[in-house]
Short mmCIF file of C-alpha atoms and ligand atoms in Angstrom, two decimals:
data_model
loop_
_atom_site.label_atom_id
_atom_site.label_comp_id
_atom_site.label_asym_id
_atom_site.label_seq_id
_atom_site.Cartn_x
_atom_site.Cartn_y
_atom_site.Cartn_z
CA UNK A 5 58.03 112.31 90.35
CA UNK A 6 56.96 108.75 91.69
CA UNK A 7 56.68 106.82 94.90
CA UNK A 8 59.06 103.89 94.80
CA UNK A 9 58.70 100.48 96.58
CA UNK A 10 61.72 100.82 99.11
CA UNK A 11 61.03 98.04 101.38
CA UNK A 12 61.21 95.65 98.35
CA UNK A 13 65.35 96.02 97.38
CA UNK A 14 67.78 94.97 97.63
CA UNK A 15 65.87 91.76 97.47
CA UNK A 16 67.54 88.61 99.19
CA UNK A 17 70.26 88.75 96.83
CA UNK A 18 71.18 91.91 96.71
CA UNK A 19 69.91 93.65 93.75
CA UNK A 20 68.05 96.94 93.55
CA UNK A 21 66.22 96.19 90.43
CA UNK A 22 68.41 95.54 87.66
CA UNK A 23 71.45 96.67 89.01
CA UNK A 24 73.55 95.06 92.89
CA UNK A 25 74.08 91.48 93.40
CA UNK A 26 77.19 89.72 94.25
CA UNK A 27 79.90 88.95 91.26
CA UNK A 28 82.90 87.79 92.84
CA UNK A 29 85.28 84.94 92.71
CA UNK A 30 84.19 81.95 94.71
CA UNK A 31 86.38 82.18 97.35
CA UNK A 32 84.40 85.53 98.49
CA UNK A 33 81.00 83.46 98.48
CA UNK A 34 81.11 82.03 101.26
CA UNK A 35 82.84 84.78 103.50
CA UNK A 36 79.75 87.20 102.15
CA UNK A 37 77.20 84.80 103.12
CA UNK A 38 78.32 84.89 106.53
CA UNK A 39 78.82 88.88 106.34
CA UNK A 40 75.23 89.14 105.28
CA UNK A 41 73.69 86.75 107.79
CA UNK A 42 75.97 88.33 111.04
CA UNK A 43 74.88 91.70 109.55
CA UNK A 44 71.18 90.13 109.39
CA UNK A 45 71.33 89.39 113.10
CA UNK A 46 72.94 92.48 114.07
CA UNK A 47 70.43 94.57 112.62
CA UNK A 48 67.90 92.68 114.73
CA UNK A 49 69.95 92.98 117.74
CA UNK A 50 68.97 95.92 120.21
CA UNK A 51 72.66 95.12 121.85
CA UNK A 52 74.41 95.70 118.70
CA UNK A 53 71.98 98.76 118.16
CA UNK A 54 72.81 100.20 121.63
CA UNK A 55 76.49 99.86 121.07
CA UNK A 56 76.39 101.41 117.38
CA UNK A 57 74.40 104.43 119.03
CA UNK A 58 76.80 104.89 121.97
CA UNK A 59 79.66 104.98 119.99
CA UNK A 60 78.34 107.35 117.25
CA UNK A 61 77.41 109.66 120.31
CA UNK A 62 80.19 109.36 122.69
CA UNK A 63 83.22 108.67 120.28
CA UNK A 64 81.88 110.37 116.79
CA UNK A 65 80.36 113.30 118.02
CA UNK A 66 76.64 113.00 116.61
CA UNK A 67 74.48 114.00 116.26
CA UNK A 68 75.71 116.79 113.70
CA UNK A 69 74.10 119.94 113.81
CA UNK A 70 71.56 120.95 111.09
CA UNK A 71 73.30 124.02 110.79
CA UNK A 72 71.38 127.44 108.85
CA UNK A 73 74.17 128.92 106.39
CA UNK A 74 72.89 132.30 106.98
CA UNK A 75 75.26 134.26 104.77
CA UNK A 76 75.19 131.88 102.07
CA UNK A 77 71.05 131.51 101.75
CA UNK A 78 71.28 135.77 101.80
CA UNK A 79 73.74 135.93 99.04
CA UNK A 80 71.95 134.14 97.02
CA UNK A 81 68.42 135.25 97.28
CA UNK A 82 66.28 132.65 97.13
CA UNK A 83 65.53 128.92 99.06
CA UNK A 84 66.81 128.64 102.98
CA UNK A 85 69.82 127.15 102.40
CA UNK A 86 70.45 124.28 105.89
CA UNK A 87 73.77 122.52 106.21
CA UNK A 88 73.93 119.12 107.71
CA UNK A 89 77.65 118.74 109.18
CA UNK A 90 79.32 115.79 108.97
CA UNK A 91 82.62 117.38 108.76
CA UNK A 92 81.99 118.17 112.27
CA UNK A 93 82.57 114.48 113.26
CA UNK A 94 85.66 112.76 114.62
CA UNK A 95 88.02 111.92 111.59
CA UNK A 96 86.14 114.66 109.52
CA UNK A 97 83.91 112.96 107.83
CA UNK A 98 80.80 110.83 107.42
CA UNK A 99 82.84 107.72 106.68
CA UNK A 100 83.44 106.95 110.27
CA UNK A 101 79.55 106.21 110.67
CA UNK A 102 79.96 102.93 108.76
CA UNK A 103 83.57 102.25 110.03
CA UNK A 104 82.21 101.87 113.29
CA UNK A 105 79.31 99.55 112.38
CA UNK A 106 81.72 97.28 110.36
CA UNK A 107 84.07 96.96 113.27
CA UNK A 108 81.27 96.23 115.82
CA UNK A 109 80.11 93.35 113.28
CA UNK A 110 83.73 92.47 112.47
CA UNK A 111 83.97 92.16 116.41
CA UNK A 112 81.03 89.96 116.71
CA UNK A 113 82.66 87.54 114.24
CA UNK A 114 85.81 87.36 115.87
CA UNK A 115 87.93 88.95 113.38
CA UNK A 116 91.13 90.07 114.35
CA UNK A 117 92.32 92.24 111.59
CA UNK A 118 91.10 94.71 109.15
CA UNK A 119 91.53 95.91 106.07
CA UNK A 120 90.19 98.95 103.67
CA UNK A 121 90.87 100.91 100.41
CA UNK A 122 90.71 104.49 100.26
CA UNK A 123 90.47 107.54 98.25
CA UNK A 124 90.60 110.83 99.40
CA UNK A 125 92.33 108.77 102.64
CA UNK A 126 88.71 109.99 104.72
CA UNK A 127 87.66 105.84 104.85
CA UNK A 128 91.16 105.21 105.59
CA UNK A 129 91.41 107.57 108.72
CA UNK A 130 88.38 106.77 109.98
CA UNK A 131 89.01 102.89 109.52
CA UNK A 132 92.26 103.03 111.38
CA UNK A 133 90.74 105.19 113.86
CA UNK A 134 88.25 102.32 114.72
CA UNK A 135 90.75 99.87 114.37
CA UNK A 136 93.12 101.76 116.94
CA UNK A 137 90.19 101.69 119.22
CA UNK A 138 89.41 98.64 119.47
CA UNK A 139 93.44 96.84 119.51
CA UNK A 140 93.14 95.32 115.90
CA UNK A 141 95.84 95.42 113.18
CA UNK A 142 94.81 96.98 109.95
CA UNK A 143 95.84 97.73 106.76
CA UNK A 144 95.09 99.80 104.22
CA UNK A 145 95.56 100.11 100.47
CA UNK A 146 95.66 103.29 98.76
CA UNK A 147 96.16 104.41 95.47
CA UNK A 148 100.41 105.69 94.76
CA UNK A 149 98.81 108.83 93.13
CA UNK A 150 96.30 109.65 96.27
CA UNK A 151 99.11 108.68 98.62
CA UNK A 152 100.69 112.15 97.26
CA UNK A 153 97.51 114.16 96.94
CA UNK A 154 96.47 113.21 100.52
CA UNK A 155 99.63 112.74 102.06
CA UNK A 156 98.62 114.75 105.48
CA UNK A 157 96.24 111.49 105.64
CA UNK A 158 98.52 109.06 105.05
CA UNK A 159 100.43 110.24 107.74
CA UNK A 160 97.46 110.22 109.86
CA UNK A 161 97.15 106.32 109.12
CA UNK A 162 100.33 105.56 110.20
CA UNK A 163 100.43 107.62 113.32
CA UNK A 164 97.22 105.44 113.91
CA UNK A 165 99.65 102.48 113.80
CA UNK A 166 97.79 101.28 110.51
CA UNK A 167 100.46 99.72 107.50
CA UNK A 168 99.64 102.25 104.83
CA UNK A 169 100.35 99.54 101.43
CA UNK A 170 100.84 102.31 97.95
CA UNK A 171 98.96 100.43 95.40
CA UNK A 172 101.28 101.37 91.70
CA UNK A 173 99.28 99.32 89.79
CA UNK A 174 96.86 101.03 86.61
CA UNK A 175 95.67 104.64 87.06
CA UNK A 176 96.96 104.03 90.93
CA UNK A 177 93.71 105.48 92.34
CA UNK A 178 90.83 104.40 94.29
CA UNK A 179 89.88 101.31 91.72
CA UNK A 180 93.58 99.53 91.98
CA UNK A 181 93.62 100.04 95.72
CA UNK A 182 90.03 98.01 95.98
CA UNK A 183 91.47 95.25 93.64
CA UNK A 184 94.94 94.69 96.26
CA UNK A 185 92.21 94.96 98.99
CA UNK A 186 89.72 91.83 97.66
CA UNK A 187 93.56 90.35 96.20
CA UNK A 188 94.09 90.28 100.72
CA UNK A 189 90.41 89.30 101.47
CA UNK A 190 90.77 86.64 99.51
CA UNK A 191 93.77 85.64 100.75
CA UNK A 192 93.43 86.39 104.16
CA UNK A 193 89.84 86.06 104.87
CA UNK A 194 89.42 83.72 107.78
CA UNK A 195 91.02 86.24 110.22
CA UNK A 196 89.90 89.33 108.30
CA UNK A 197 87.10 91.88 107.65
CA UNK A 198 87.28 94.09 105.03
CA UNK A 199 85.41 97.59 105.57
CA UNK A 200 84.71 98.74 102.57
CA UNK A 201 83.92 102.52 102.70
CA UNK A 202 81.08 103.17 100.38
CA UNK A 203 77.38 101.78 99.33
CA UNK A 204 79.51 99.58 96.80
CA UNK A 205 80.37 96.47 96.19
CA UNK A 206 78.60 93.39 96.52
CA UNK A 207 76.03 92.06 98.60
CA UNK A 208 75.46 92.94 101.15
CA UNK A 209 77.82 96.04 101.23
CA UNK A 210 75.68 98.32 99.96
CA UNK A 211 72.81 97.57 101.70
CA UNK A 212 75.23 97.56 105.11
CA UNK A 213 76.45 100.83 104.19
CA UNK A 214 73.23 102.34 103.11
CA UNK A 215 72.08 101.77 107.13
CA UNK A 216 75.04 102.74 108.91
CA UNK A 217 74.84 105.85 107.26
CA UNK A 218 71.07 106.55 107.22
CA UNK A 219 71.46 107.96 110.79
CA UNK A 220 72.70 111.70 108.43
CA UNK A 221 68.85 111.59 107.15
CA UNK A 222 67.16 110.05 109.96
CA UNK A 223 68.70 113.18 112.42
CA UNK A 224 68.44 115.39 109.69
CA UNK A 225 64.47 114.89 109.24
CA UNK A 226 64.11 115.36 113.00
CA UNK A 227 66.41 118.60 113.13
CA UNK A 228 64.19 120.35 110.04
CA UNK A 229 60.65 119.18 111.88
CA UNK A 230 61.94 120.60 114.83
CA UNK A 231 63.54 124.08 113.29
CA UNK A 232 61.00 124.49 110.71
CA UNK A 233 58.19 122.55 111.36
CA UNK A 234 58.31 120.53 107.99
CA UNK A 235 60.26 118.52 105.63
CA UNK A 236 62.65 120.30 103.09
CA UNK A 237 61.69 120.93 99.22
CA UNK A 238 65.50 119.43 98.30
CA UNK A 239 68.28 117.29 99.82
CA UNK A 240 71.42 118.00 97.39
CA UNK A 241 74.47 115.46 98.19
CA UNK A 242 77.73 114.65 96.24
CA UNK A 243 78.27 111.31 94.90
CA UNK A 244 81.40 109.15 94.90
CA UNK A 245 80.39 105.62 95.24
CA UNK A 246 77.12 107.26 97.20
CA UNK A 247 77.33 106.93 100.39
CA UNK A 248 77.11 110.17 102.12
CA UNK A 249 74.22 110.59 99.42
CA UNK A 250 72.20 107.64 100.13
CA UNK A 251 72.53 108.36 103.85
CA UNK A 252 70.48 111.52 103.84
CA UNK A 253 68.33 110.01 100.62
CA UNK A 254 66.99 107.47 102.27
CA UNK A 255 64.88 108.13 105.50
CA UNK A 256 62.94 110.65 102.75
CA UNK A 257 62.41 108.33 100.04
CA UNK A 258 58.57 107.96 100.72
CA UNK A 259 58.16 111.55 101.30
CA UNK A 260 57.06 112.59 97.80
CA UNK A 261 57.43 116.29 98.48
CA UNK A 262 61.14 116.36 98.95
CA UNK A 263 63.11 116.31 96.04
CA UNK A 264 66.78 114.67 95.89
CA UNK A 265 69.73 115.48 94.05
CA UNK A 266 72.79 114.07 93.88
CA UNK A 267 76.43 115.72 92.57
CA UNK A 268 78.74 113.78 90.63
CA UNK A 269 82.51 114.89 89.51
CA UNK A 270 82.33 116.61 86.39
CA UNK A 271 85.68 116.94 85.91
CA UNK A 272 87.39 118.57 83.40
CA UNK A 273 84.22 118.35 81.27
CA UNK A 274 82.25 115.11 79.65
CA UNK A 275 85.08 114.18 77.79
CA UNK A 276 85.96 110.32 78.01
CA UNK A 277 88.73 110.18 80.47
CA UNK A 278 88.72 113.57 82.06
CA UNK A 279 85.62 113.02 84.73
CA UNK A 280 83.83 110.67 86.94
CA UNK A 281 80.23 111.13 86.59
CA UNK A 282 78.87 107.75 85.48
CA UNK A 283 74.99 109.25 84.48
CA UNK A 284 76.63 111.31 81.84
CA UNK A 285 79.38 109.08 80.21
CA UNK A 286 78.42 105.66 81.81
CA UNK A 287 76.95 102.57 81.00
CA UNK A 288 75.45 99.46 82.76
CA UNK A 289 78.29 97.09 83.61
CA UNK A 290 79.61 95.10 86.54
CA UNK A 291 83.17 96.19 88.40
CA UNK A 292 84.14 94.80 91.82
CA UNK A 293 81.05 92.78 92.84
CA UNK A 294 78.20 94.73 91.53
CA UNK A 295 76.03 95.69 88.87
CA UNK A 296 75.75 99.34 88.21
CA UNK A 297 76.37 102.78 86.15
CA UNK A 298 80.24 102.56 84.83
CA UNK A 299 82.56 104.36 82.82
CA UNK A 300 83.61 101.93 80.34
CA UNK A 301 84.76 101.98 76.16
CA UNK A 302 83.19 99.80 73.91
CA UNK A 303 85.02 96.73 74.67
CA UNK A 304 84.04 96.76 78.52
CA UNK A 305 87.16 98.69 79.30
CA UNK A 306 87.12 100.57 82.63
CA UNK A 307 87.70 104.47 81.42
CA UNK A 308 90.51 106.65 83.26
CA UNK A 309 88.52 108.96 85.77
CA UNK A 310 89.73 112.10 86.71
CA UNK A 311 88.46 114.37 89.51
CA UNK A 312 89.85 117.31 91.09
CA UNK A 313 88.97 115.56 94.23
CA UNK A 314 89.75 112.10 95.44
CA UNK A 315 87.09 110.64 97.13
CA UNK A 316 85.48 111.18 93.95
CA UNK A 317 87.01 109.47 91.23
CA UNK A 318 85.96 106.73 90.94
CA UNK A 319 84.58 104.67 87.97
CA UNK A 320 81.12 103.60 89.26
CA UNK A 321 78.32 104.72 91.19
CA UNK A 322 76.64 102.26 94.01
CA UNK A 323 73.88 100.16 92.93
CA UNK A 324 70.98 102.02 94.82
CA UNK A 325 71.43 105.44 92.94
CA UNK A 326 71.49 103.84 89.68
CA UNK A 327 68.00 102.37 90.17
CA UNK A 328 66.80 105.45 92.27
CA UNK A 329 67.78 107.60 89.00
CA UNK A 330 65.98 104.81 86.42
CA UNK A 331 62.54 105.59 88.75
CA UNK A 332 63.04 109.50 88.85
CA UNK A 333 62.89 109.15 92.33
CA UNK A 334 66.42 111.32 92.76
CA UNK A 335 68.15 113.31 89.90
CA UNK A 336 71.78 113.09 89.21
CA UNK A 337 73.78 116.27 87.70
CA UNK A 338 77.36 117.20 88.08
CA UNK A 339 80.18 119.77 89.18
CA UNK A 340 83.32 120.63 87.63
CA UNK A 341 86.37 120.64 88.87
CA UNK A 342 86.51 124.78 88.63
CA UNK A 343 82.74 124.67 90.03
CA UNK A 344 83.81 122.96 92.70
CA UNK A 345 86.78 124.91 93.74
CA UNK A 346 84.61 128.15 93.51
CA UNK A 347 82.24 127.03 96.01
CA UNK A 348 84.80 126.05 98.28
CA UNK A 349 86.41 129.38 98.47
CA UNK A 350 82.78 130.68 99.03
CA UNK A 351 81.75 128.81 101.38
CA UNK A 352 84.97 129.10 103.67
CA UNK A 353 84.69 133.05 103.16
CA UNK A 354 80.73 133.07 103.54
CA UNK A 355 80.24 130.56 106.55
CA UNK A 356 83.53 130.24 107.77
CA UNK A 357 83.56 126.72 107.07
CA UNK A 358 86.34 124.66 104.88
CA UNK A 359 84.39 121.98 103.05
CA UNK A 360 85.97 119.02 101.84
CA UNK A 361 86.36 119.20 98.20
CA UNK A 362 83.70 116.18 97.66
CA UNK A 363 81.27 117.91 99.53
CA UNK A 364 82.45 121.24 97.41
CA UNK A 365 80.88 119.52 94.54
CA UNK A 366 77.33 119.63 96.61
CA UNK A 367 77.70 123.34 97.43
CA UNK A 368 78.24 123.86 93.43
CA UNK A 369 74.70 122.81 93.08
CA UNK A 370 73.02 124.81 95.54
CA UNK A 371 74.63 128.05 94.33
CA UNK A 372 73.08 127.04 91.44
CA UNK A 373 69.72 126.26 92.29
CA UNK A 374 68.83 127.95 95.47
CA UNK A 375 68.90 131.59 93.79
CA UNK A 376 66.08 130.25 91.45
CA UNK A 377 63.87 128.79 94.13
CA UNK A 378 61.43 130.55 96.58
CA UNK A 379 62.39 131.92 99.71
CA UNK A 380 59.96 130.00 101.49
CA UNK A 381 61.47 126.61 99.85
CA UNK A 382 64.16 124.59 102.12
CA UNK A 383 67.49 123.05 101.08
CA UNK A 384 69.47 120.22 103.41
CA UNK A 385 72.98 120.03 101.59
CA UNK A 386 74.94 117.36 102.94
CA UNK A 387 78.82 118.92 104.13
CA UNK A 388 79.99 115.17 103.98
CA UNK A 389 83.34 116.31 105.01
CA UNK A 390 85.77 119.31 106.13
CA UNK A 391 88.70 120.49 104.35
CA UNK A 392 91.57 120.30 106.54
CA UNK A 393 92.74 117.68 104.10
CA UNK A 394 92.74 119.85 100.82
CA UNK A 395 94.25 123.10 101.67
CA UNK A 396 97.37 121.93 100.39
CA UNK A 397 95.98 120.73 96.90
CA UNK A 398 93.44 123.98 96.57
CA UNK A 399 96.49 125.99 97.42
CA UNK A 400 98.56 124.64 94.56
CA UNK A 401 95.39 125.00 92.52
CA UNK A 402 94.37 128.94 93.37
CA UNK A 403 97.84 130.34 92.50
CA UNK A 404 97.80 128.73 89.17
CA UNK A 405 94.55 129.45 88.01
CA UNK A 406 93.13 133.15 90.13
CA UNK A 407 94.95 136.01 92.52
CA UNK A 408 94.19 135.15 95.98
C1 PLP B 2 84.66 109.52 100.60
C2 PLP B 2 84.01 110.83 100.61
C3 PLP B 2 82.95 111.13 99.73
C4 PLP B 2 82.48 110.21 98.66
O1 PLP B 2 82.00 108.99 99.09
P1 PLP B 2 80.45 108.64 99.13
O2 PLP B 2 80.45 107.20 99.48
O3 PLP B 2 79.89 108.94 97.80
O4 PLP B 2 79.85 109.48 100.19
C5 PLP B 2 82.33 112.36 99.86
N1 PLP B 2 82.73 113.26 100.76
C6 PLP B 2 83.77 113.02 101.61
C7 PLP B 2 84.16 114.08 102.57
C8 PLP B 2 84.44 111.80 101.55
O5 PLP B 2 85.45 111.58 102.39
#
């Protein structure tokens, strides 16, 4: 495995080797220059840094425990098995780490309202959350067919006085609702900031993303120094647009000992059509303002996804795992859909704890892998969410496929 050069991408305009950069229509330009260079001041800001630390500590809840899955690591017989819990935080997932930076920034440049697409409905929650917080409107668009498989957070939304907008356009998932989302930016975007809920998109989203959620790894590397006295032998993540992921990646890039993994949706299988995991079926194209991995046919088609779970199913992978995957620098495998289900129900009965179905995907890989590593060897998995939102849907699932 190789050291990579880190603190040389994204370069100035955005592109993590071959892949990032900005592709958008030239009404966007301009509003994502003066995203970037708000975001460029912010970062410099110990202000904006004081406020983004107060309210991930007093509002969010972090940090998250590194939390030792005791039952789980005994089962199965091999590496220390350490779970870093994000579903502990307000809203129930990681996403609210980034919601809260984009609203600060949105804040700073006098935006009044916000927009967001969403998946699973996680980036949705959390974004109205923020927006409730801070008294501005917001809107979100969400796929018609995630609408129904997430309905207890669609509901959440609206209780959250956001205006919930059912994108029935194309497959009617998490790609549609992004288009109606840029379709309002565009529109819309003197008054508006669009928090976009992954380490997607174009410059300077991913690179925004990547360090609003790099507080997961930063706390995690403290938490394992302090429990164990070293750095873990693997992280393990799942991977929607990458997020959650690159969060706990990154603050262990330049440690060459740790090893990094990240969990796609496998689907149904690596059929075309009937998964999401972009390293398998995918191929370098450009989709909603970046360059990256995509699921595409031959004419430059965007492919039908499918994933058991939403927050997965999506047609590309951000631009930073792509080119951490063409160094070696982190592998990329996948779950299926029945991989994933089986590690939900044994993590809830092992540890007590409901994962989110994403973060289900993660788990598949370390029942996997820790039984053939050494006892001595440490695993962080990232629990990027809880599963309050899926019981319904694994429910449904359980009765049709096992006795429970
Ligand atoms: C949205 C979501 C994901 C996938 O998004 P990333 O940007 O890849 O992290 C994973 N887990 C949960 C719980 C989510 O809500």
């Amino acid at each position: 495995m190789s050291l990579i050069a880190t603190e040389k991408v994204p370069d100035a305009l955005g592109h993590f080797g071959e892949y990032g950069g900005r592709y958008v229509p030239e009404t966007l330009m301009h509003p994502l220059q003066e995203l970037e260079q708000e975001y460029l001041r912010a970062q410099r800001d110990p202000e904006f840094q004081r406020e983004f630390e107060y309210y991930l500590r007093e509002f969010c809840g972090r940090p998250t425990p590194l939390y030792f899955a005791e039952r789980l690591t005994r089962e199965l017989g091999g590496a220390k098995i350490y779970l870093k819990r994000e579903d502990l935080l307000h809203t129930g997932a990681h996403k609210i780490n980034n919601s809260i930076g984009q609203i600060l920034l949105a804040r700073r440049m006098g935006k009044t309202r916000i927009i967001a697409e969403t998946g699973a409905g996680q980036h949705g929650v959390a974004t109205a959350t923020v927006a409730a917080m801070f008294g501005l409107k917001c809107v979100i668009y969400m796929g018609a067919v995630d609408c129904e498989r997430q309905a207890l957070n669609v509901y959440r939304m609206k209780m959250l006085g956001a205006e919930v907008v059912s994108v029935k356009a194309g497959q009617q998932t998490l790609k549609e609702a992004i288009n109606e989302a840029m379709r309002d930016w565009v529109t819309n975007v003197r008054s508006t900031h669009y928090i976009l809920g992954t380490a997607y998109g174009a410059h300077p989203y991913p690179l925004m993303v990547r360090n609003f959620q790099r507080v997961i790894g930063d706390e995690a590397r403290r938490q394992i120094q302090e429990k164990e006295g070293r750095l873990p032998n693997l992280l393990v993540a799942c991977v929607g647009g990458g997020s959650n992921a690159i969060g706990l990646f990154y603050p262990f890039l330049n440690d060459d000992s740790v090893r990094m993994v990240g969990v796609e949706a496998g689907g149904e299988g690596i059929t075309a059509g009937r998964h999401a995991a972009r390293f398998q079926g995918g191929s370098l194209g450009v989709l909603q303002g970046t360059r990256s991995y995509l699921l595409q046919d031959e004419f430059g088609q965007v492919q039908l996804t499918h994933s058991v779970s939403a927050g997965l199913d999506y047609a590309a992978v951000g631009p930073e795992h792509a080119w951490l995957r063409d160094h070696g620098r982190a592998e990329y495998t996948y779950a299926t859909d029945d991989k994933a289900l089986a590690a939900f129900t044994r993590l809830a009965r092992l540890e007590g704890i409901i994962p989110a179905l994403e973060s289900s995907h993660a788990i598949a890989e370390v029942i996997q892998r820790a039984p053939k590593m050494d006892p001595s060897d440490l695993i962080i998995v990232n629990l990027s969410g809880r599963g309050d939102k899926d019981v319904a849907q694994v429910a449904t699932k359980l009765s049709l496929t096992m006795p429970v």
